[in-house]
mmCIF file of C-alpha atoms in Angstrom:
data_model
loop_
_atom_site.group_PDB
_atom_site.id
_atom_site.type_symbol
_atom_site.label_atom_id
_atom_site.label_comp_id
_atom_site.label_asym_id
_atom_site.label_seq_id
_atom_site.Cartn_x
_atom_site.Cartn_y
_atom_site.Cartn_z
ATOM 1 C CA MET X 154 80.885 102.393 163.267
ATOM 2 C CA LYS X 155 81.744 101.052 159.832
ATOM 3 C CA LEU X 156 80.467 102.245 156.479
ATOM 4 C CA ILE X 157 78.354 99.383 155.092
ATOM 5 C CA VAL X 158 77.591 99.320 151.382
ATOM 6 C CA GLU X 159 75.356 96.853 149.522
ATOM 7 C CA THR X 160 74.787 96.613 145.766
ATOM 8 C CA ILE X 161 71.570 95.455 144.092
ATOM 9 C CA GLU X 162 71.493 94.548 140.390
ATOM 10 C CA ALA X 163 67.784 94.013 139.693
ATOM 11 C CA VAL X 164 66.625 97.568 139.020
ATOM 12 C CA LYS X 165 64.621 98.807 136.065
ATOM 13 C CA TYR X 166 63.996 102.228 134.597
ATOM 14 C CA LEU X 167 60.764 103.711 133.341
ATOM 15 C CA THR X 168 59.490 106.995 131.936
ATOM 16 C CA GLU X 169 56.475 108.846 133.329
ATOM 17 C CA GLU X 170 54.761 111.874 131.790
ATOM 18 C CA LYS X 171 52.950 114.608 133.717
ATOM 19 C CA ASN X 172 51.590 117.794 132.141
ATOM 20 C CA GLY X 173 53.570 117.073 129.024
ATOM 21 C CA VAL X 174 56.865 116.697 130.926
ATOM 22 C CA LYS X 175 58.608 113.333 130.851
ATOM 23 C CA SER X 176 60.638 112.120 133.819
ATOM 24 C CA LEU X 177 62.941 109.125 134.064
ATOM 25 C CA TYR X 178 62.805 106.852 137.126
ATOM 26 C CA ILE X 179 64.609 103.788 138.408
ATOM 27 C CA THR X 180 62.740 101.233 140.473
ATOM 28 C CA GLY X 181 63.333 97.861 142.064
ATOM 29 C CA PRO X 182 64.640 96.243 145.279
ATOM 30 C CA PHE X 183 66.885 98.713 147.117
ATOM 31 C CA LEU X 184 67.389 96.672 150.333
ATOM 32 C CA VAL X 185 67.017 92.950 151.087
ATOM 33 C CA GLY X 186 66.680 91.341 154.513
ATOM 34 C CA GLU X 187 66.675 87.984 156.318
ATOM 35 C CA CYS X 188 69.164 86.273 153.999
ATOM 36 C CA GLU X 189 72.944 86.225 153.678
ATOM 37 C CA ASN X 190 74.030 88.445 150.806
ATOM 38 C CA ARG X 191 77.078 88.027 148.598
ATOM 39 C CA ASN X 192 79.141 90.143 151.010
ATOM 40 C CA GLY X 193 78.469 87.628 153.784
ATOM 41 C CA ARG X 194 76.140 89.981 155.653
ATOM 42 C CA LEU X 195 72.583 89.583 156.881
ATOM 43 C CA TYR X 196 70.075 92.336 157.717
ATOM 44 C CA GLU X 197 67.157 91.606 160.011
ATOM 45 C CA MET X 198 63.907 92.991 158.602
ATOM 46 C CA LYS X 199 63.052 94.731 161.874
ATOM 47 C CA THR X 200 66.218 96.806 161.425
ATOM 48 C CA LEU X 201 65.541 97.571 157.763
ATOM 49 C CA VAL X 202 61.879 98.476 158.376
ATOM 50 C CA ARG X 203 62.825 100.790 161.242
ATOM 51 C CA GLU X 204 65.367 102.572 159.053
ATOM 52 C CA MET X 205 62.992 102.652 156.074
ATOM 53 C CA ASN X 206 60.344 104.372 158.201
ATOM 54 C CA ARG X 207 62.843 106.858 159.608
ATOM 55 C CA TYR X 208 64.298 107.577 156.174
ATOM 56 C CA ASN X 209 60.825 108.063 154.677
ATOM 57 C CA THR X 210 59.927 110.507 157.447
ATOM 58 C CA GLU X 211 63.174 112.472 157.582
ATOM 59 C CA TYR X 212 64.143 112.470 153.912
ATOM 60 C CA VAL X 213 61.674 111.087 151.345
ATOM 61 C CA SER X 214 58.676 113.046 152.637
ATOM 62 C CA LYS X 215 60.738 116.250 152.616
ATOM 63 C CA ASN X 216 62.149 115.776 149.091
ATOM 64 C CA ARG X 217 65.705 115.533 150.369
ATOM 65 C CA ALA X 218 66.423 111.822 149.864
ATOM 66 C CA PHE X 219 69.288 112.271 147.425
ATOM 67 C CA GLY X 220 71.522 109.653 145.862
ATOM 68 C CA GLU X 221 74.777 109.938 143.948
ATOM 69 C CA LEU X 222 76.248 108.534 140.773
ATOM 70 C CA GLY X 223 79.138 106.221 141.568
ATOM 71 C CA HIS X 224 80.667 104.827 144.760
ATOM 72 C CA PRO X 225 81.108 107.595 147.381
ATOM 73 C CA ASP X 226 83.601 106.752 150.110
ATOM 74 C CA SER X 227 81.779 108.412 153.006
ATOM 75 C CA PRO X 228 78.273 108.375 154.520
ATOM 76 C CA SER X 229 77.722 112.050 153.630
ATOM 77 C CA ILE X 230 75.864 113.292 150.538
ATOM 78 C CA ASN X 231 78.003 115.263 148.084
ATOM 79 C CA LEU X 232 75.590 117.670 146.393
ATOM 80 C CA ASP X 233 77.857 118.105 143.373
ATOM 81 C CA ARG X 234 77.491 114.379 142.639
ATOM 82 C CA VAL X 235 73.721 114.045 143.197
ATOM 83 C CA SER X 236 72.023 112.274 140.292
ATOM 84 C CA HIS X 237 68.583 111.316 141.578
ATOM 85 C CA LEU X 238 65.910 111.856 144.221
ATOM 86 C CA ILE X 239 64.415 108.845 146.007
ATOM 87 C CA THR X 240 60.641 109.267 145.900
ATOM 88 C CA SER X 241 59.394 106.160 147.697
ATOM 89 C CA LEU X 242 60.449 103.197 149.828
ATOM 90 C CA LYS X 243 58.016 100.438 150.753
ATOM 91 C CA GLN X 244 58.219 96.956 152.213
ATOM 92 C CA GLU X 245 57.244 93.903 150.177
ATOM 93 C CA GLY X 246 57.987 90.819 152.254
ATOM 94 C CA ASN X 247 61.702 90.734 152.999
ATOM 95 C CA VAL X 248 62.502 93.352 150.354
ATOM 96 C CA ILE X 249 62.420 97.157 150.429
ATOM 97 C CA ILE X 250 61.225 98.349 147.017
ATOM 98 C CA GLY X 251 62.386 101.805 146.042
ATOM 99 C CA LYS X 252 61.740 104.333 143.324
ATOM 100 C CA ALA X 253 63.939 107.285 142.381
ATOM 101 C CA LYS X 254 63.620 110.150 139.908
ATOM 102 C CA ILE X 255 66.617 110.989 137.732
ATOM 103 C CA LEU X 256 67.379 114.699 138.136
ATOM 104 C CA GLU X 257 68.555 117.266 135.597
ATOM 105 C CA THR X 258 71.890 117.653 137.360
ATOM 106 C CA PRO X 259 75.224 117.019 135.612
ATOM 107 C CA MET X 260 75.445 113.554 137.187
ATOM 108 C CA GLY X 261 71.750 112.932 136.568
ATOM 109 C CA LYS X 262 72.229 113.657 132.871
ATOM 110 C CA ILE X 263 75.082 111.157 132.745
ATOM 111 C CA ALA X 264 72.911 108.524 134.457
ATOM 112 C CA LYS X 265 70.052 109.276 132.055
ATOM 113 C CA SER X 266 72.311 108.900 129.017
ATOM 114 C CA LEU X 267 73.641 105.588 130.318
ATOM 115 C CA LEU X 268 70.176 104.212 131.063
ATOM 116 C CA GLU X 269 68.677 105.304 127.777
ATOM 117 C CA GLY X 270 71.719 103.903 125.991
ATOM 118 C CA GLY X 271 70.977 100.455 127.367
ATOM 119 C CA SER X 272 73.638 100.301 130.091
ATOM 120 C CA CYS X 273 73.178 97.842 132.949
ATOM 121 C CA LEU X 274 73.207 99.834 136.168
ATOM 122 C CA GLY X 275 72.498 98.890 139.754
ATOM 123 C CA VAL X 276 71.876 100.630 143.050
ATOM 124 C CA SER X 277 74.048 100.623 146.151
ATOM 125 C CA SER X 278 72.823 101.488 149.650
ATOM 126 C CA ARG X 279 75.035 103.271 152.180
ATOM 127 C CA GLY X 280 74.707 102.986 155.925
ATOM 128 C CA MET X 281 76.705 102.952 159.155
ATOM 129 C CA GLY X 282 76.628 100.277 161.795
ATOM 130 C CA SER X 283 78.404 97.445 163.551
ATOM 131 C CA LEU X 284 78.583 93.774 162.627
ATOM 132 C CA LYS X 285 78.440 90.620 164.742
ATOM 133 C CA ASN X 286 79.616 87.291 163.401
ATOM 134 C CA VAL X 287 76.985 84.617 164.011
ATOM 135 C CA ASN X 288 77.843 81.152 162.681
ATOM 136 C CA GLY X 289 80.042 82.623 159.977
ATOM 137 C CA VAL X 290 77.559 85.318 158.901
ATOM 138 C CA ASN X 291 78.093 89.007 159.685
ATOM 139 C CA VAL X 292 74.755 90.158 161.108
ATOM 140 C CA VAL X 293 74.170 93.904 160.910
ATOM 141 C CA GLN X 294 73.392 95.149 164.413
ATOM 142 C CA ASP X 295 70.608 97.345 165.760
ATOM 143 C CA ASP X 296 72.752 100.475 165.628
ATOM 144 C CA TYR X 297 72.524 100.470 161.812
ATOM 145 C CA TYR X 298 71.829 103.916 160.336
ATOM 146 C CA LEU X 299 70.730 104.230 156.680
ATOM 147 C CA ALA X 300 72.573 107.170 155.091
ATOM 148 C CA THR X 301 71.090 106.798 151.610
ATOM 149 C CA ALA X 302 68.908 104.047 150.212
ATOM 150 C CA ALA X 303 70.397 104.076 146.724
ATOM 151 C CA ASP X 304 73.385 105.364 144.795
ATOM 152 C CA ILE X 305 73.549 104.499 141.095
ATOM 153 C CA VAL X 306 76.501 102.270 140.230
ATOM 154 C CA ALA X 307 77.913 100.727 137.064
ATOM 155 C CA ASP X 308 78.853 97.073 136.554
ATOM 156 C CA PRO X 309 77.026 96.012 139.731
ATOM 157 C CA SER X 310 78.293 92.428 139.727
ATOM 158 C CA ALA X 311 81.958 93.466 139.858
ATOM 159 C CA PRO X 312 82.430 96.221 142.474
ATOM 160 C CA GLY X 313 81.579 94.040 145.480
ATOM 161 C CA ALA X 314 85.196 93.425 146.417
ATOM 162 C CA PHE X 315 86.097 97.074 145.744
ATOM 163 C CA VAL X 316 83.305 98.350 147.943
ATOM 164 C CA GLN X 317 84.115 95.939 150.726
ATOM 165 C CA GLY X 318 87.830 96.573 150.567
ATOM 166 C CA ILE X 319 87.892 100.349 150.234
ATOM 167 C CA MET X 320 84.721 101.631 151.862
ATOM 168 C CA GLU X 321 84.345 99.260 154.773
ATOM 169 C CA GLY X 322 87.917 99.705 155.898
ATOM 170 C CA LYS X 323 87.163 103.152 157.318
ATOM 171 C CA GLU X 324 85.704 104.139 160.653
ATOM 172 C CA TRP X 325 83.397 107.143 161.003
ATOM 173 C CA VAL X 326 82.228 109.240 163.938
ATOM 174 C CA TRP X 327 79.653 111.958 164.475
ATOM 175 C CA ASP X 328 81.228 115.310 165.396
ATOM 176 C CA ASN X 329 78.644 118.041 166.038
ATOM 177 C CA GLY X 330 76.436 116.640 163.310
ATOM 178 C CA ILE X 331 79.312 116.124 160.861
ATOM 179 C CA VAL X 332 80.574 112.674 159.886
ATOM 180 C CA LYS X 333 84.362 112.497 160.045
ATOM 181 C CA GLU X 334 86.818 109.746 159.223
ATOM 182 C CA MET X 335 88.796 108.523 162.222
ATOM 183 C CA ASP X 336 92.249 108.935 160.684
ATOM 184 C CA VAL X 337 93.588 111.020 163.553
ATOM 185 C CA ASN X 338 92.759 108.402 166.168
ATOM 186 C CA ALA X 339 94.304 105.675 164.037
ATOM 187 C CA TYR X 340 97.496 107.692 163.605
ATOM 188 C CA TYR X 341 97.666 108.368 167.329
ATOM 189 C CA ASP X 342 97.317 104.664 168.142
ATOM 190 C CA GLN X 343 100.094 103.737 165.700
ATOM 191 C CA ILE X 344 102.533 106.197 167.261
ATOM 192 C CA LYS X 345 101.543 105.250 170.810
ATOM 193 C CA ARG X 346 102.216 101.550 170.154
ATOM 194 C CA ALA X 347 105.506 102.141 168.344
ATOM 195 C CA LYS X 348 108.905 101.706 169.925
ATOM 196 C CA GLN X 349 111.108 104.792 170.096
ATOM 197 C CA LYS X 350 113.293 103.758 167.138
ATOM 198 C CA GLN X 351 110.192 103.170 164.992
ATOM 199 C CA ILE X 352 108.512 106.528 165.648
ATOM 200 C CA ASP X 353 110.416 108.485 162.985
ATOM 201 C CA GLU X 354 109.655 105.896 160.306
ATOM 202 C CA ILE X 355 105.973 105.615 161.235
ATOM 203 C CA SER X 356 105.575 109.399 161.481
ATOM 204 C CA LEU X 357 106.998 109.779 157.963
ATOM 205 C CA LYS X 358 104.576 107.171 156.585
ATOM 206 C CA ILE X 359 101.634 108.863 158.323
ATOM 207 C CA PHE X 360 102.636 112.242 156.891
ATOM 208 C CA GLU X 361 102.952 110.763 153.378
ATOM 209 C CA ASN X 362 99.517 109.134 153.749
ATOM 210 C CA PHE X 363 98.043 112.439 154.902
ATOM 211 C CA LEU X 364 99.477 114.294 151.889
ATOM 212 C CA SER X 365 98.131 111.633 149.505
ATOM 213 C CA LYS X 366 94.567 112.592 150.465
ATOM 214 C CA PHE X 367 94.875 116.079 148.896
#
């Protein structure tokens, strides 16, 4: 399954006060269905609604629907980069409207400073699933799994190519409840396909690539 990332620009922030304590929120469309997006993908609303309901039940209702600041390169949540807590997801036509509370974490404080300073930020959803090309449009299939409804990202109109090129080029598998990148399988396939005289060269490149990850 591929990591699928979508960025939405039209989000707003607001401040709410309860018992004298002010909290900062972001709100707006987190997911959009039934139309081709700028990445050439289309989500059917039945898929998005199913995942919205599951995500609300498993994460939002249990106060564990976290999002990060920036563009993570895996489907997993990195707690040291958590900046906000998603508090609601609801359907409005072909759009999933979300709301998230900015937390008093290190990354949350950075996000708060950026928002209050007038920065233009967007949200980026992360999910795993397969794609099927239908008349030139990549339709997200029924195996789609929403990992997080919204990460906070900067310069939302620019990172599209970066997200598509870096994040979607990786394959992920479930291993006893842990999501792992399929590097090992890819390396194995390269060596298996190589001719004998190419093995040493390919093995060296694989080893150099492995070391570059640390």
